[in-house]
Amino acid sequence: MKALAARRHHRHAPVVLLLLALLATGALYAVLAPTSADAADSAASANDIEAGDKLFQANCATCHGPTGEGSGSAPSLIGVGAASVDFQVGTGRMPMAISGPQAEAKPAQFNAEQTAQLAAYVASLGAGPGIPVAEQVDPSKGDAANGMALFRTNCAMCHNAVGAGGALSEGKYAPSLLETTNTHIYEAMATGPQSMPVFSDANLTSEEKRDIIAYIDAQREPSPGGINLGSLGPVSEGLWVWVVGMGLLIGAAVWIGAKSS
């Protein structure tokens, strides 16, 4: 027992333990160290953030503040994530042309590379929803039937039953989704732009968002029932019946009466 205790307290024991720790650290680094591609991606990301910072200072800082902290005329961008920037800038809503009830979609003022750089910079200010990958927005991998049920429960009251859009209060409106890209639809659900609520993964999972995209994608196909009448549902159908249908019936009754007299 005394010999064992002596070995445990040998004066070289700390040195041996330190060497073992260094060897273990080296082995872990060799296994987990980033590859050259990973290192290149990191460098590209740093370059994107730097370029995005310059674009932000030149085009966005006047309203959103030099560090994205927000101001009396624009909200803070800290924590909104890359998805929010990709949606707002990619759809042309930002930079905003004029002040109004809501920012309107228009031709984008930045190209895809510049948009990605702005998104990288804003994402560096605070964690937030990221830009979805191709698989997350691929309608062929979604369930359109489940997407229909989810859409009509969560979205149809504003965007119409088929995503054709509709009016809201105080001059606001829910835009049509039929011309919106699948990526931007996903980003809108994840970030909740303007009057739209945020649908986090706790509300709608990534798979359920893809199902909704699959349903909207199906609405872009030609209407199998003929004329869609603006896809406004019973409103346009009822108007058609009363104006055209009843008009024809009244005209036919007048013609029959004229012939019989």
C-alpha positions as a Markdown table, in Angstrom:
| # | Residue | x | y | z |
|---|---|---|---|---|
| 1 | Met | 0.0 | 0.0 | 0.0 |
| 2 | Lys | 2.8 | 2.4 | 0.8 |
| 3 | Ala | 4.5 | 1.6 | -2.5 |
| 4 | Leu | 1.2 | 2.3 | -4.4 |
| 5 | Ala | 0.7 | 5.6 | -2.5 |
| 6 | Ala | 4.3 | 6.6 | -3.4 |
| 7 | Arg | 3.7 | 5.9 | -7.1 |
| 8 | Arg | 0.5 | 8.0 | -7.0 |
| 9 | His | 2.4 | 11.0 | -5.5 |
| 10 | His | 5.6 | 10.7 | -7.6 |
| 11 | Arg | 7.1 | 14.1 | -8.4 |
| 12 | His | 7.0 | 13.3 | -12.1 |
| 13 | Ala | 3.3 | 12.5 | -12.1 |
| 14 | Pro | 2.1 | 16.1 | -13.0 |
| 15 | Val | 4.5 | 16.1 | -16.0 |
| 16 | Val | 3.2 | 12.7 | -17.2 |
| 17 | Leu | -0.4 | 13.9 | -16.9 |
| 18 | Leu | 0.4 | 17.1 | -18.8 |
| 19 | Leu | 2.0 | 15.1 | -21.6 |
| 20 | Leu | -1.0 | 12.8 | -21.8 |
| 21 | Ala | -3.4 | 15.8 | -21.9 |
| 22 | Leu | -1.4 | 17.4 | -24.7 |
| 23 | Leu | -1.4 | 14.1 | -26.7 |
| 24 | Ala | -5.2 | 13.8 | -26.2 |
| 25 | Thr | -5.7 | 17.4 | -27.4 |
| 26 | Gly | -3.5 | 16.8 | -30.4 |
| 27 | Ala | -5.4 | 13.7 | -31.3 |
| 28 | Leu | -8.8 | 15.4 | -31.0 |
| 29 | Tyr | -7.6 | 18.3 | -33.1 |
| 30 | Ala | -6.4 | 16.0 | -35.8 |
| 31 | Val | -9.9 | 14.4 | -35.9 |
| 32 | Leu | -12.0 | 17.5 | -35.6 |
| 33 | Ala | -9.9 | 20.1 | -37.3 |
| 34 | Pro | -11.6 | 21.9 | -40.3 |
| 35 | Thr | -10.7 | 20.8 | -43.7 |
| 36 | Ser | -9.3 | 23.2 | -46.3 |
| 37 | Ala | -12.9 | 23.6 | -47.7 |
| 38 | Asp | -14.2 | 24.5 | -44.2 |
| 39 | Ala | -11.4 | 27.0 | -43.8 |
| 40 | Ala | -12.2 | 28.5 | -47.1 |
| 41 | Asp | -15.9 | 28.8 | -46.2 |
| 42 | Ser | -15.0 | 30.5 | -42.9 |
| 43 | Ala | -12.8 | 33.0 | -44.8 |
| 44 | Ala | -15.6 | 33.6 | -47.3 |
| 45 | Ser | -18.0 | 34.2 | -44.5 |
| 46 | Ala | -15.7 | 36.7 | -42.9 |
| 47 | Asn | -15.3 | 38.5 | -46.3 |
| 48 | Asp | -19.1 | 38.4 | -46.7 |
| 49 | Ile | -19.6 | 40.0 | -43.3 |
| 50 | Glu | -17.1 | 42.7 | -44.1 |
| 51 | Ala | -18.6 | 43.5 | -47.5 |
| 52 | Gly | -22.1 | 43.4 | -45.9 |
| 53 | Asp | -21.1 | 45.9 | -43.3 |
| 54 | Lys | -20.0 | 48.3 | -46.0 |
| 55 | Leu | -23.3 | 47.9 | -47.8 |
| 56 | Phe | -25.2 | 48.3 | -44.6 |
| 57 | Gln | -23.5 | 51.5 | -43.6 |
| 58 | Ala | -24.1 | 52.9 | -47.1 |
| 59 | Asn | -27.7 | 51.9 | -47.5 |
| 60 | Cys | -29.4 | 50.8 | -44.2 |
| 61 | Ala | -27.6 | 52.6 | -41.3 |
| 62 | Thr | -29.5 | 55.8 | -41.8 |
| 63 | Cys | -32.7 | 54.2 | -40.6 |
| 64 | His | -31.6 | 51.1 | -38.7 |
| 65 | Gly | -28.6 | 52.6 | -37.0 |
| 66 | Pro | -24.9 | 52.0 | -37.6 |
| 67 | Thr | -24.9 | 48.8 | -35.6 |
| 68 | Gly | -28.5 | 47.7 | -36.5 |
| 69 | Glu | -29.8 | 48.9 | -33.1 |
| 70 | Gly | -32.8 | 50.5 | -34.7 |
| 71 | Ser | -34.3 | 54.0 | -34.4 |
| 72 | Gly | -37.6 | 55.8 | -34.1 |
| 73 | Ser | -38.3 | 55.2 | -37.8 |
| 74 | Ala | -37.0 | 51.6 | -38.2 |
| 75 | Pro | -36.8 | 48.5 | -35.9 |
| 76 | Ser | -33.7 | 46.9 | -34.5 |
| 77 | Leu | -32.1 | 44.2 | -36.7 |
| 78 | Ile | -30.3 | 42.5 | -33.9 |
| 79 | Gly | -31.4 | 38.9 | -33.8 |
| 80 | Val | -33.7 | 38.9 | -36.9 |
| 81 | Gly | -31.4 | 36.5 | -38.7 |
| 82 | Ala | -30.2 | 36.1 | -42.3 |
| 83 | Ala | -33.7 | 34.8 | -43.4 |
| 84 | Ser | -35.3 | 38.2 | -42.6 |
| 85 | Val | -32.7 | 40.1 | -44.7 |
| 86 | Asp | -32.9 | 37.7 | -47.6 |
| 87 | Phe | -36.7 | 38.1 | -47.7 |
| 88 | Gln | -36.9 | 41.8 | -47.2 |
| 89 | Val | -34.0 | 42.7 | -49.6 |
| 90 | Gly | -34.6 | 39.8 | -52.0 |
| 91 | Thr | -38.2 | 40.9 | -52.6 |
| 92 | Gly | -37.3 | 44.5 | -53.0 |
| 93 | Arg | -39.3 | 45.6 | -49.9 |
| 94 | Met | -36.0 | 47.0 | -48.4 |
| 95 | Pro | -34.7 | 49.5 | -48.8 |
| 96 | Met | -38.2 | 51.0 | -48.5 |
| 97 | Ala | -39.0 | 53.5 | -51.3 |
| 98 | Ile | -41.6 | 55.6 | -49.4 |
| 99 | Ser | -43.2 | 55.4 | -46.0 |
| 100 | Gly | -46.6 | 53.8 | -45.9 |
| 101 | Pro | -48.8 | 51.3 | -44.2 |
| 102 | Gln | -46.4 | 48.5 | -45.3 |
| 103 | Ala | -43.4 | 48.0 | -47.4 |
| 104 | Glu | -44.4 | 46.9 | -50.9 |
| 105 | Ala | -42.6 | 44.4 | -53.0 |
| 106 | Lys | -40.7 | 45.8 | -56.0 |
| 107 | Pro | -37.7 | 44.9 | -58.1 |
| 108 | Ala | -34.7 | 44.1 | -55.9 |
| 109 | Gln | -32.1 | 46.8 | -55.7 |
| 110 | Phe | -29.3 | 44.5 | -54.7 |
| 111 | Asn | -28.1 | 41.4 | -56.6 |
| 112 | Ala | -27.9 | 37.9 | -55.1 |
| 113 | Glu | -24.3 | 38.3 | -54.0 |
| 114 | Gln | -24.9 | 41.6 | -52.3 |
| 115 | Thr | -28.1 | 40.3 | -50.6 |
| 116 | Ala | -26.1 | 37.4 | -49.2 |
| 117 | Gln | -23.5 | 39.8 | -47.9 |
| 118 | Leu | -26.1 | 41.9 | -46.2 |
| 119 | Ala | -27.7 | 38.8 | -44.7 |
| 120 | Ala | -24.3 | 37.6 | -43.4 |
| 121 | Tyr | -23.6 | 40.9 | -41.7 |
| 122 | Val | -27.0 | 41.2 | -40.0 |
| 123 | Ala | -26.8 | 37.5 | -38.9 |
| 124 | Ser | -23.4 | 38.4 | -37.3 |
| 125 | Leu | -25.2 | 40.9 | -35.0 |
| 126 | Gly | -27.3 | 38.2 | -33.3 |
| 127 | Ala | -28.6 | 34.7 | -33.8 |
| 128 | Gly | -31.8 | 34.4 | -35.8 |
| 129 | Pro | -33.6 | 32.3 | -38.4 |
| 130 | Gly | -31.2 | 31.2 | -41.2 |
| 131 | Ile | -31.9 | 31.0 | -45.0 |
| 132 | Pro | -33.4 | 27.6 | -45.7 |
| 133 | Val | -31.6 | 25.0 | -47.8 |
| 134 | Ala | -33.0 | 23.7 | -51.1 |
| 135 | Glu | -34.4 | 20.5 | -49.5 |
| 136 | Gln | -36.5 | 22.5 | -47.0 |
| 137 | Val | -38.3 | 24.4 | -49.8 |
| 138 | Asp | -38.6 | 21.5 | -52.3 |
| 139 | Pro | -42.3 | 21.1 | -53.0 |
| 140 | Ser | -41.8 | 17.6 | -54.4 |
| 141 | Lys | -40.7 | 16.4 | -51.0 |
| 142 | Gly | -43.8 | 17.9 | -49.3 |
| 143 | Asp | -47.4 | 16.7 | -48.7 |
| 144 | Ala | -49.7 | 19.0 | -50.5 |
| 145 | Ala | -52.8 | 17.5 | -48.8 |
| 146 | Asn | -51.4 | 18.2 | -45.4 |
| 147 | Gly | -50.2 | 21.5 | -46.6 |
| 148 | Met | -53.8 | 22.5 | -47.6 |
| 149 | Ala | -55.1 | 21.7 | -44.1 |
| 150 | Leu | -52.3 | 23.7 | -42.5 |
| 151 | Phe | -52.7 | 26.6 | -44.9 |
| 152 | Arg | -56.4 | 26.9 | -44.4 |
| 153 | Thr | -56.0 | 26.8 | -40.6 |
| 154 | Asn | -53.1 | 29.3 | -40.4 |
| 155 | Cys | -52.9 | 31.4 | -43.5 |
| 156 | Ala | -56.2 | 31.4 | -45.5 |
| 157 | Met | -57.9 | 34.1 | -43.4 |
| 158 | Cys | -55.4 | 36.6 | -44.8 |
| 159 | His | -53.9 | 35.2 | -48.0 |
| 160 | Asn | -57.1 | 33.6 | -49.4 |
| 161 | Ala | -57.8 | 29.9 | -49.6 |
| 162 | Val | -55.4 | 29.4 | -52.5 |
| 163 | Gly | -52.8 | 32.1 | -51.6 |
| 164 | Ala | -54.2 | 34.8 | -54.0 |
| 165 | Gly | -53.9 | 37.5 | -51.3 |
| 166 | Gly | -56.5 | 39.8 | -49.7 |
| 167 | Ala | -57.1 | 43.1 | -48.0 |
| 168 | Leu | -56.4 | 43.8 | -44.4 |
| 169 | Ser | -57.2 | 46.8 | -42.2 |
| 170 | Glu | -55.6 | 50.3 | -42.2 |
| 171 | Gly | -54.4 | 50.1 | -45.8 |
| 172 | Lys | -52.5 | 46.9 | -45.3 |
| 173 | Tyr | -52.9 | 43.7 | -47.4 |
| 174 | Ala | -51.7 | 40.2 | -47.6 |
| 175 | Pro | -49.9 | 39.7 | -50.9 |
| 176 | Ser | -50.5 | 37.0 | -53.4 |
| 177 | Leu | -48.1 | 34.0 | -52.9 |
| 178 | Leu | -48.5 | 32.6 | -56.4 |
| 179 | Glu | -45.6 | 34.6 | -57.7 |
| 180 | Thr | -43.4 | 34.4 | -54.6 |
| 181 | Thr | -40.5 | 32.0 | -54.6 |
| 182 | Asn | -40.6 | 29.0 | -52.3 |
| 183 | Thr | -37.6 | 30.3 | -50.4 |
| 184 | His | -39.2 | 33.6 | -49.7 |
| 185 | Ile | -42.4 | 31.9 | -48.6 |
| 186 | Tyr | -40.5 | 29.8 | -46.1 |
| 187 | Glu | -38.6 | 32.8 | -44.8 |
| 188 | Ala | -41.8 | 34.8 | -44.4 |
| 189 | Met | -43.2 | 32.0 | -42.2 |
| 190 | Ala | -40.0 | 31.8 | -40.2 |
| 191 | Thr | -39.6 | 35.6 | -39.7 |
| 192 | Gly | -43.2 | 37.0 | -39.7 |
| 193 | Pro | -42.7 | 40.2 | -41.8 |
| 194 | Gln | -44.9 | 43.2 | -41.2 |
| 195 | Ser | -48.5 | 42.1 | -40.2 |
| 196 | Met | -47.7 | 38.4 | -40.5 |
| 197 | Pro | -47.2 | 36.4 | -37.3 |
| 198 | Val | -44.0 | 34.3 | -36.8 |
| 199 | Phe | -44.4 | 30.6 | -37.3 |
| 200 | Ser | -41.5 | 29.2 | -35.5 |
| 201 | Asp | -40.7 | 25.4 | -35.5 |
| 202 | Ala | -42.8 | 25.2 | -32.3 |
| 203 | Asn | -45.8 | 26.3 | -34.4 |
| 204 | Leu | -45.0 | 24.8 | -37.7 |
| 205 | Thr | -42.2 | 22.4 | -38.1 |
| 206 | Ser | -39.8 | 22.6 | -41.0 |
| 207 | Glu | -41.6 | 19.7 | -42.6 |
| 208 | Glu | -45.0 | 21.4 | -42.2 |
| 209 | Lys | -43.7 | 24.6 | -43.8 |
| 210 | Arg | -42.6 | 22.5 | -46.7 |
| 211 | Asp | -46.0 | 20.9 | -46.9 |
| 212 | Ile | -47.5 | 24.4 | -47.1 |
| 213 | Ile | -45.1 | 25.3 | -49.9 |
| 214 | Ala | -46.1 | 22.1 | -51.7 |
| 215 | Tyr | -49.8 | 23.2 | -51.5 |
| 216 | Ile | -49.1 | 26.7 | -52.8 |
| 217 | Asp | -47.0 | 25.3 | -55.6 |
| 218 | Ala | -50.0 | 23.1 | -56.6 |
| 219 | Gln | -52.1 | 26.3 | -56.9 |
| 220 | Arg | -49.8 | 27.7 | -59.6 |
| 221 | Glu | -51.0 | 25.0 | -62.0 |
| 222 | Pro | -53.9 | 25.8 | -64.4 |
| 223 | Ser | -57.4 | 25.5 | -62.7 |
| 224 | Pro | -58.8 | 22.0 | -63.6 |
| 225 | Gly | -62.4 | 23.4 | -63.1 |
| 226 | Gly | -62.0 | 26.1 | -65.8 |
| 227 | Ile | -62.0 | 29.8 | -65.2 |
| 228 | Asn | -60.8 | 30.5 | -61.6 |
| 229 | Leu | -62.6 | 33.9 | -61.4 |
| 230 | Gly | -59.7 | 35.4 | -59.6 |
| 231 | Ser | -59.5 | 32.5 | -57.1 |
| 232 | Leu | -61.5 | 34.6 | -54.6 |
| 233 | Gly | -63.8 | 31.8 | -53.6 |
| 234 | Pro | -67.5 | 32.2 | -53.1 |
| 235 | Val | -67.4 | 36.0 | -53.4 |
| 236 | Ser | -66.5 | 36.0 | -57.1 |
| 237 | Glu | -68.7 | 32.9 | -57.8 |
| 238 | Gly | -71.7 | 34.5 | -56.1 |
| 239 | Leu | -71.1 | 37.8 | -58.0 |
| 240 | Trp | -70.9 | 35.8 | -61.3 |
| 241 | Val | -74.2 | 34.1 | -60.5 |
| 242 | Trp | -76.1 | 37.3 | -59.6 |
| 243 | Val | -74.7 | 39.6 | -62.3 |
| 244 | Val | -74.4 | 37.2 | -65.2 |
| 245 | Gly | -76.7 | 34.3 | -64.3 |
| 246 | Met | -79.6 | 36.4 | -63.0 |
| 247 | Gly | -79.1 | 38.9 | -65.8 |
| 248 | Leu | -79.5 | 36.2 | -68.4 |
| 249 | Leu | -82.6 | 34.9 | -66.6 |
| 250 | Ile | -84.2 | 38.3 | -66.6 |
| 251 | Gly | -83.3 | 38.9 | -70.2 |
| 252 | Ala | -84.8 | 35.6 | -71.2 |
| 253 | Ala | -88.0 | 36.4 | -69.2 |
| 254 | Val | -88.3 | 39.8 | -71.0 |
| 255 | Trp | -87.7 | 38.2 | -74.4 |
| 256 | Ile | -90.3 | 35.5 | -73.8 |
| 257 | Gly | -92.8 | 38.1 | -72.6 |
| 258 | Ala | -92.2 | 40.2 | -75.7 |
| 259 | Lys | -92.7 | 37.3 | -78.0 |
| 260 | Ser | -96.0 | 36.2 | -76.4 |
| 261 | Ser | -97.5 | 39.7 | -76.5 |
